[in-house]
Amino acid sequence: MNYSKLISATFLLLLLTENRIAAQQMVSINGTAQGTTYHIKYFDVQNRNLKTHIDSILTEFDKSLSLYREDSELSLFNRSHAIRLTTPYFYPVLVKSKEVYEATEGMFDPTILPLTEAYGFGAKKTNPISDIATDSILSLIGFGQIQFDSIMVSKNKEHVRLDFNGIAQGYSVDVISRFLEEKNINRYMVEIGGEIFCKGSKNEGSPWISGIENPLKPGSLVTKVTLQNRAMTTAGNYRNHFKKDGLVFNHLINPKTGSMEQTSLLSVTVFAPDAVSADAYDTAFFVMGIEKTKAFLKTRKDLDVFLVYQNASGKLITYASDGIKDFIQSVSN
């Protein structure tokens, strides 16, 4: 064997690979989907603009899981006793929903739609019911009311209905991320409605950076965080809430009690290996509250949180779990 030729060939291959990486240009595309905006950036040696493909995927995604489309697969299920699954999106969300429902002892529960609508939230905005018949509505709540496999999903009671708003957007981020990887793109940032997943790094090895909004100063940041091969999603009550008798209640309902309880939490940001997990857990943690969330994380090293809340005097307090502390950057406002 001619080792000098082998070494030369190996060096040439490495050189070509380095040049190939260096030649990659960042493609940036923006658009609208799911009633919000998306921003996607990626490095592609072919410099392809994949916006048309991505828009098509997100349209089909909405046809499956949108609560706002009367013709979606989800809306059809909510009007029916059972349906056969026809898209590739419904079943994975059911599987993840069951997983998080069981892990959080029901603090994340997509069967919460009857309660959501009773409080005046949901797809069809209505005036909140003044005296909610909690016991009657709670009889419809609980993921055990749903039976499913990869072919069909059914419900145990007629008026049980699903709301995937607390998980679907995160899953759409994962769907688009997988699409990019199928195109041999492995350095990218996908953001849809504030839910983010970042893979690899930007040019010269610099990390992707995302911000966490200051709940008391919308438009400004409370901190920045570097992201690599990780998802980040946020749930908050500073934009969707209402006042009653001088008290502020958040829009995230406790599915166990049926109440919208007071909380000092302003936002919960979750970091996870995928966006669908982060999205589901940020809802659950918001309902669980600060101390229960901290206790839960002791058993889950795959998850991290950044909590923003107020103390008794109204001062803004932040908490970062151990696994994310090294990635947090201070900001000057």
Tab-separated table of C-alpha atoms in Angstrom:
chain	number	residue	atom	x	y	z
A	1	MET	CA	0.000	0.000	0.000
A	2	ASN	CA	1.268	3.462	-0.863
A	3	TYR	CA	0.894	5.228	2.495
A	4	SER	CA	2.014	8.598	1.137
A	5	LYS	CA	-0.863	8.568	-1.354
A	6	LEU	CA	-3.276	7.463	1.373
A	7	ILE	CA	-2.159	10.315	3.656
A	8	SER	CA	-2.371	12.792	0.790
A	9	ALA	CA	-5.851	11.587	-0.109
A	10	THR	CA	-6.947	11.799	3.532
A	11	PHE	CA	-5.538	15.335	3.849
A	12	LEU	CA	-7.257	16.345	0.611
A	13	LEU	CA	-10.565	14.925	1.885
A	14	LEU	CA	-10.238	16.860	5.139
A	15	LEU	CA	-9.376	20.014	3.230
A	16	LEU	CA	-12.352	19.606	0.926
A	17	THR	CA	-14.610	18.954	3.918
A	18	GLU	CA	-13.355	22.090	5.672
A	19	ASN	CA	-13.861	24.122	2.503
A	20	ARG	CA	-17.318	22.635	2.072
A	21	ILE	CA	-18.281	23.693	5.618
A	22	ALA	CA	-16.711	27.116	5.175
A	23	ALA	CA	-18.607	27.575	1.916
A	24	GLN	CA	-21.957	27.057	3.558
A	25	GLN	CA	-24.045	30.211	3.647
A	26	MET	CA	-26.732	30.856	6.197
A	27	VAL	CA	-30.208	30.783	4.679
A	28	SER	CA	-32.845	32.765	6.569
A	29	ILE	CA	-36.565	32.341	5.924
A	30	ASN	CA	-39.616	33.757	7.682
A	31	GLY	CA	-43.332	33.203	7.432
A	32	THR	CA	-46.621	32.735	9.223
A	33	ALA	CA	-48.227	29.569	10.547
A	34	GLN	CA	-50.494	28.473	13.388
A	35	GLY	CA	-51.680	32.035	13.913
A	36	THR	CA	-48.149	33.212	14.624
A	37	THR	CA	-44.801	33.737	12.897
A	38	TYR	CA	-41.812	31.508	12.282
A	39	HIS	CA	-38.120	32.223	11.743
A	40	ILE	CA	-35.746	29.560	10.463
A	41	LYS	CA	-32.019	29.826	9.797
A	42	TYR	CA	-29.781	27.085	8.487
A	43	PHE	CA	-26.481	26.436	6.750
A	44	ASP	CA	-26.681	24.588	3.472
A	45	VAL	CA	-23.840	23.963	1.046
A	46	GLN	CA	-26.413	23.971	-1.768
A	47	ASN	CA	-27.839	27.287	-0.553
A	48	ARG	CA	-31.378	25.956	-1.024
A	49	ASN	CA	-34.391	28.051	-0.081
A	50	LEU	CA	-36.808	25.544	1.450
A	51	LYS	CA	-39.589	27.958	2.344
A	52	THR	CA	-42.132	26.456	-0.049
A	53	HIS	CA	-41.554	22.972	1.373
A	54	ILE	CA	-41.709	24.220	4.965
A	55	ASP	CA	-44.913	26.178	4.362
A	56	SER	CA	-46.464	23.063	2.858
A	57	ILE	CA	-45.510	20.942	5.865
A	58	LEU	CA	-46.898	23.505	8.313
A	59	THR	CA	-50.153	23.702	6.355
A	60	GLU	CA	-50.573	19.934	6.539
A	61	PHE	CA	-49.660	20.069	10.225
A	62	ASP	CA	-52.483	22.557	10.837
A	63	LYS	CA	-54.904	20.307	8.972
A	64	SER	CA	-54.134	17.685	11.601
A	65	LEU	CA	-53.777	19.443	14.951
A	66	SER	CA	-55.246	22.931	14.700
A	67	LEU	CA	-58.022	23.732	17.149
A	68	TYR	CA	-58.899	26.764	15.027
A	69	ARG	CA	-59.687	24.907	11.795
A	70	GLU	CA	-63.111	23.299	11.578
A	71	ASP	CA	-61.749	20.848	9.000
A	72	SER	CA	-58.744	19.691	11.026
A	73	GLU	CA	-58.349	16.116	12.208
A	74	LEU	CA	-58.464	17.379	15.806
A	75	SER	CA	-61.720	19.296	15.267
A	76	LEU	CA	-63.240	16.241	13.605
A	77	PHE	CA	-62.338	14.131	16.642
A	78	ASN	CA	-63.785	16.690	19.047
A	79	ARG	CA	-67.108	16.463	17.189
A	80	SER	CA	-67.045	12.661	16.997
A	81	HIS	CA	-66.825	9.634	19.247
A	82	ALA	CA	-63.851	8.165	17.355
A	83	ILE	CA	-61.834	8.693	14.191
A	84	ARG	CA	-59.279	6.802	12.159
A	85	LEU	CA	-55.978	8.658	12.018
A	86	THR	CA	-55.109	9.924	8.549
A	87	THR	CA	-52.060	12.151	9.154
A	88	PRO	CA	-48.615	11.365	10.613
A	89	TYR	CA	-48.923	14.015	13.325
A	90	PHE	CA	-51.836	13.100	15.588
A	91	TYR	CA	-50.509	9.811	16.988
A	92	PRO	CA	-47.046	11.075	18.103
A	93	VAL	CA	-48.711	13.950	19.991
A	94	LEU	CA	-51.067	11.513	21.707
A	95	VAL	CA	-48.093	9.371	22.752
A	96	LYS	CA	-46.151	12.325	24.158
A	97	SER	CA	-49.271	13.724	25.844
A	98	LYS	CA	-49.835	10.436	27.664
A	99	GLU	CA	-46.168	10.307	28.692
A	100	VAL	CA	-46.162	13.820	30.188
A	101	TYR	CA	-49.649	13.407	31.688
A	102	GLU	CA	-48.471	10.354	33.609
A	103	ALA	CA	-45.092	11.847	34.579
A	104	THR	CA	-46.717	15.001	36.000
A	105	GLU	CA	-49.664	13.195	37.604
A	106	GLY	CA	-52.138	15.006	35.385
A	107	MET	CA	-50.714	18.526	35.569
A	108	PHE	CA	-50.418	18.415	31.792
A	109	ASP	CA	-53.731	17.266	30.340
A	110	PRO	CA	-54.944	18.028	26.784
A	111	THR	CA	-58.519	16.999	27.676
A	112	ILE	CA	-58.779	20.370	29.424
A	113	LEU	CA	-60.675	22.043	26.556
A	114	PRO	CA	-64.110	22.097	28.297
A	115	LEU	CA	-62.547	24.021	31.201
A	116	THR	CA	-60.615	26.325	28.884
A	117	GLU	CA	-63.786	27.311	27.077
A	118	ALA	CA	-65.723	27.728	30.321
A	119	TYR	CA	-63.197	30.363	31.374
A	120	GLY	CA	-63.556	32.189	28.062
A	121	PHE	CA	-60.331	31.022	26.433
A	122	GLY	CA	-59.922	28.535	23.596
A	123	ALA	CA	-60.464	28.832	19.863
A	124	LYS	CA	-63.877	30.435	20.217
A	125	LYS	CA	-63.482	33.419	22.521
A	126	THR	CA	-66.455	33.679	24.865
A	127	ASN	CA	-67.295	35.528	28.034
A	128	PRO	CA	-66.133	33.572	31.114
A	129	ILE	CA	-68.894	31.654	32.846
A	130	SER	CA	-69.563	33.445	36.134
A	131	ASP	CA	-70.370	30.283	38.098
A	132	ILE	CA	-68.556	27.318	36.586
A	133	ALA	CA	-70.062	23.928	37.411
A	134	THR	CA	-66.626	22.543	38.209
A	135	ASP	CA	-67.718	19.056	39.252
A	136	SER	CA	-69.708	18.571	36.050
A	137	ILE	CA	-66.878	19.750	33.814
A	138	LEU	CA	-64.194	17.843	35.713
A	139	SER	CA	-66.027	14.616	34.909
A	140	LEU	CA	-64.885	15.194	31.313
A	141	ILE	CA	-61.256	15.900	32.212
A	142	GLY	CA	-58.540	13.259	32.374
A	143	PHE	CA	-56.400	11.687	29.679
A	144	GLY	CA	-57.706	8.292	30.761
A	145	GLN	CA	-60.867	9.297	28.896
A	146	ILE	CA	-58.906	8.857	25.624
A	147	GLN	CA	-58.165	5.477	24.034
A	148	PHE	CA	-55.815	5.300	21.067
A	149	ASP	CA	-53.333	3.372	18.990
A	150	SER	CA	-51.537	4.188	15.751
A	151	ILE	CA	-54.726	3.610	13.756
A	152	MET	CA	-57.615	5.065	15.764
A	153	VAL	CA	-58.432	7.399	18.671
A	154	SER	CA	-61.685	7.325	20.632
A	155	LYS	CA	-63.217	8.844	23.758
A	156	ASN	CA	-65.077	7.316	26.698
A	157	LYS	CA	-67.649	10.122	27.033
A	158	GLU	CA	-69.456	12.120	24.403
A	159	HIS	CA	-68.310	15.610	25.417
A	160	VAL	CA	-64.630	14.833	26.048
A	161	ARG	CA	-62.511	17.040	23.785
A	162	LEU	CA	-58.826	17.586	23.167
A	163	ASP	CA	-56.799	20.802	23.105
A	164	PHE	CA	-53.205	20.417	21.874
A	165	ASN	CA	-52.291	24.104	22.170
A	166	GLY	CA	-49.926	23.232	25.016
A	167	ILE	CA	-47.888	20.795	22.933
A	168	ALA	CA	-48.558	21.017	19.185
A	169	GLN	CA	-46.440	24.076	18.455
A	170	GLY	CA	-43.409	22.464	20.046
A	171	TYR	CA	-44.002	19.355	17.991
A	172	SER	CA	-44.170	21.432	14.801
A	173	VAL	CA	-40.666	22.704	15.600
A	174	ASP	CA	-39.461	19.092	15.812
A	175	VAL	CA	-41.213	18.216	12.548
A	176	ILE	CA	-39.441	21.022	10.697
A	177	SER	CA	-36.136	20.143	12.370
A	178	ARG	CA	-36.400	16.570	11.129
A	179	PHE	CA	-37.234	17.831	7.644
A	180	LEU	CA	-34.024	19.895	7.592
A	181	GLU	CA	-31.969	16.923	8.724
A	182	GLU	CA	-33.499	14.796	5.986
A	183	LYS	CA	-32.070	17.415	3.618
A	184	ASN	CA	-28.623	16.835	5.174
A	185	ILE	CA	-28.753	20.150	7.030
A	186	ASN	CA	-27.282	19.779	10.507
A	187	ARG	CA	-26.706	23.374	11.592
A	188	TYR	CA	-29.944	25.236	12.051
A	189	MET	CA	-32.306	27.200	14.274
A	190	VAL	CA	-36.062	26.642	14.038
A	191	GLU	CA	-38.378	29.039	15.881
A	192	ILE	CA	-42.163	28.905	15.632
A	193	GLY	CA	-44.191	31.195	17.870
A	194	GLY	CA	-41.329	31.457	20.355
A	195	GLU	CA	-40.691	27.698	20.557
A	196	ILE	CA	-37.099	26.992	19.509
A	197	PHE	CA	-34.750	24.159	18.648
A	198	CYS	CA	-31.112	24.722	17.711
A	199	LYS	CA	-28.740	22.185	16.186
A	200	GLY	CA	-24.990	22.556	15.811
A	201	SER	CA	-23.415	25.996	15.736
A	202	LYS	CA	-23.135	29.044	13.543
A	203	ASN	CA	-20.017	30.001	11.591
A	204	GLU	CA	-16.668	29.693	13.368
A	205	GLY	CA	-18.279	27.545	16.047
A	206	SER	CA	-20.249	30.368	17.657
A	207	PRO	CA	-23.408	29.153	19.406
A	208	TRP	CA	-26.987	30.026	18.675
A	209	ILE	CA	-28.305	32.543	21.184
A	210	SER	CA	-31.908	33.084	22.250
A	211	GLY	CA	-33.488	35.514	24.659
A	212	ILE	CA	-35.998	35.112	27.480
A	213	GLU	CA	-38.402	38.035	27.684
A	214	ASN	CA	-38.769	40.135	30.812
A	215	PRO	CA	-42.420	39.585	31.831
A	216	LEU	CA	-42.614	43.011	33.452
A	217	LYS	CA	-41.057	44.807	30.472
A	218	PRO	CA	-42.430	43.242	27.271
A	219	GLY	CA	-39.991	43.697	24.426
A	220	SER	CA	-36.925	43.580	26.675
A	221	LEU	CA	-34.989	40.545	27.870
A	222	VAL	CA	-34.406	39.239	31.347
A	223	THR	CA	-31.544	37.030	30.093
A	224	LYS	CA	-29.975	35.349	27.073
A	225	VAL	CA	-29.073	31.694	26.720
A	226	THR	CA	-26.831	29.756	24.358
A	227	LEU	CA	-28.483	26.779	22.692
A	228	GLN	CA	-26.937	23.787	20.971
A	229	ASN	CA	-28.754	20.534	20.202
A	230	ARG	CA	-31.492	21.600	22.562
A	231	ALA	CA	-35.027	22.973	22.584
A	232	MET	CA	-36.357	25.931	24.551
A	233	THR	CA	-40.023	26.860	25.096
A	234	THR	CA	-41.765	29.299	27.432
A	235	ALA	CA	-45.155	29.429	29.122
A	236	GLY	CA	-46.270	32.649	30.798
A	237	ASN	CA	-49.252	34.427	32.318
A	238	TYR	CA	-48.194	37.992	31.621
A	239	ARG	CA	-50.044	38.225	28.305
A	240	ASN	CA	-53.031	35.959	28.834
A	241	HIS	CA	-54.725	36.634	32.143
A	242	PHE	CA	-57.723	38.334	33.645
A	243	LYS	CA	-58.549	40.233	36.819
A	244	LYS	CA	-61.357	39.432	39.226
A	245	ASP	CA	-61.978	41.230	42.506
A	246	GLY	CA	-58.608	42.930	42.131
A	247	LEU	CA	-56.702	39.649	41.827
A	248	VAL	CA	-54.755	38.459	38.754
A	249	PHE	CA	-55.370	34.944	37.467
A	250	ASN	CA	-53.335	33.213	34.754
A	251	HIS	CA	-54.761	31.448	31.711
A	252	LEU	CA	-53.204	28.087	32.591
A	253	ILE	CA	-55.863	26.087	34.395
A	254	ASN	CA	-55.190	23.415	36.988
A	255	PRO	CA	-56.801	20.341	35.381
A	256	LYS	CA	-57.027	18.564	38.743
A	257	THR	CA	-59.032	21.273	40.505
A	258	GLY	CA	-60.571	23.099	37.564
A	259	SER	CA	-59.410	26.443	38.943
A	260	MET	CA	-57.216	29.234	37.653
A	261	GLU	CA	-55.250	29.719	40.836
A	262	GLN	CA	-53.111	32.698	41.760
A	263	THR	CA	-49.390	32.289	41.354
A	264	SER	CA	-46.260	34.387	41.728
A	265	LEU	CA	-44.835	32.756	38.595
A	266	LEU	CA	-44.640	35.004	35.548
A	267	SER	CA	-42.923	32.666	33.096
A	268	VAL	CA	-41.515	29.156	32.893
A	269	THR	CA	-38.884	28.358	30.262
A	270	VAL	CA	-38.069	24.690	29.757
A	271	PHE	CA	-34.981	23.237	28.063
A	272	ALA	CA	-35.271	19.696	26.712
A	273	PRO	CA	-33.837	17.369	24.040
A	274	ASP	CA	-36.857	18.071	21.820
A	275	ALA	CA	-39.374	20.888	21.544
A	276	VAL	CA	-42.462	18.728	21.997
A	277	SER	CA	-41.251	17.715	25.466
A	278	ALA	CA	-40.271	21.250	26.406
A	279	ASP	CA	-43.648	22.595	25.266
A	280	ALA	CA	-45.664	20.078	27.271
A	281	TYR	CA	-43.574	20.423	30.418
A	282	ASP	CA	-43.607	24.230	30.457
A	283	THR	CA	-47.410	24.044	30.775
A	284	ALA	CA	-47.216	21.416	33.519
A	285	PHE	CA	-44.552	23.288	35.494
A	286	PHE	CA	-46.531	26.510	35.377
A	287	VAL	CA	-49.469	24.714	36.983
A	288	MET	CA	-47.233	22.867	39.468
A	289	GLY	CA	-45.568	26.032	40.725
A	290	ILE	CA	-42.032	26.806	41.833
A	291	GLU	CA	-41.304	24.317	44.608
A	292	LYS	CA	-43.032	21.308	43.016
A	293	THR	CA	-41.203	22.017	39.764
A	294	LYS	CA	-37.841	22.119	41.546
A	295	ALA	CA	-38.634	18.821	43.277
A	296	PHE	CA	-39.721	17.226	39.998
A	297	LEU	CA	-36.473	18.211	38.284
A	298	LYS	CA	-34.421	16.277	40.826
A	299	THR	CA	-35.619	13.117	39.095
A	300	ARG	CA	-35.292	14.400	35.513
A	301	LYS	CA	-31.785	15.273	34.384
A	302	ASP	CA	-32.975	15.636	30.784
A	303	LEU	CA	-34.956	18.778	31.661
A	304	ASP	CA	-33.928	22.231	32.870
A	305	VAL	CA	-35.887	25.369	33.700
A	306	PHE	CA	-35.524	29.116	33.973
A	307	LEU	CA	-38.257	30.544	36.204
A	308	VAL	CA	-39.270	34.176	36.477
A	309	TYR	CA	-41.482	35.219	39.387
A	310	GLN	CA	-42.192	37.988	41.873
A	311	ASN	CA	-41.571	37.951	45.598
A	312	ALA	CA	-43.990	39.383	48.168
A	313	SER	CA	-42.706	42.915	47.603
A	314	GLY	CA	-43.116	42.654	43.830
A	315	LYS	CA	-39.412	42.288	43.021
A	316	LEU	CA	-38.543	40.231	39.945
A	317	ILE	CA	-36.719	37.004	40.867
A	318	THR	CA	-35.160	34.446	38.527
A	319	TYR	CA	-34.143	30.838	39.083
A	320	ALA	CA	-32.020	28.662	36.769
A	321	SER	CA	-31.683	24.922	37.353
A	322	ASP	CA	-28.158	23.534	37.587
A	323	GLY	CA	-28.002	22.095	34.073
A	324	ILE	CA	-28.625	25.437	32.366
A	325	LYS	CA	-26.654	27.832	34.597
A	326	ASP	CA	-23.474	27.688	32.504
A	327	PHE	CA	-25.416	28.700	29.374
A	328	ILE	CA	-27.131	31.764	30.835
A	329	GLN	CA	-25.843	35.192	29.811
A	330	SER	CA	-26.641	38.426	31.644
A	331	VAL	CA	-28.180	41.306	29.720
A	332	SER	CA	-28.195	45.021	30.286
A	333	ASN	CA	-31.537	46.794	30.010
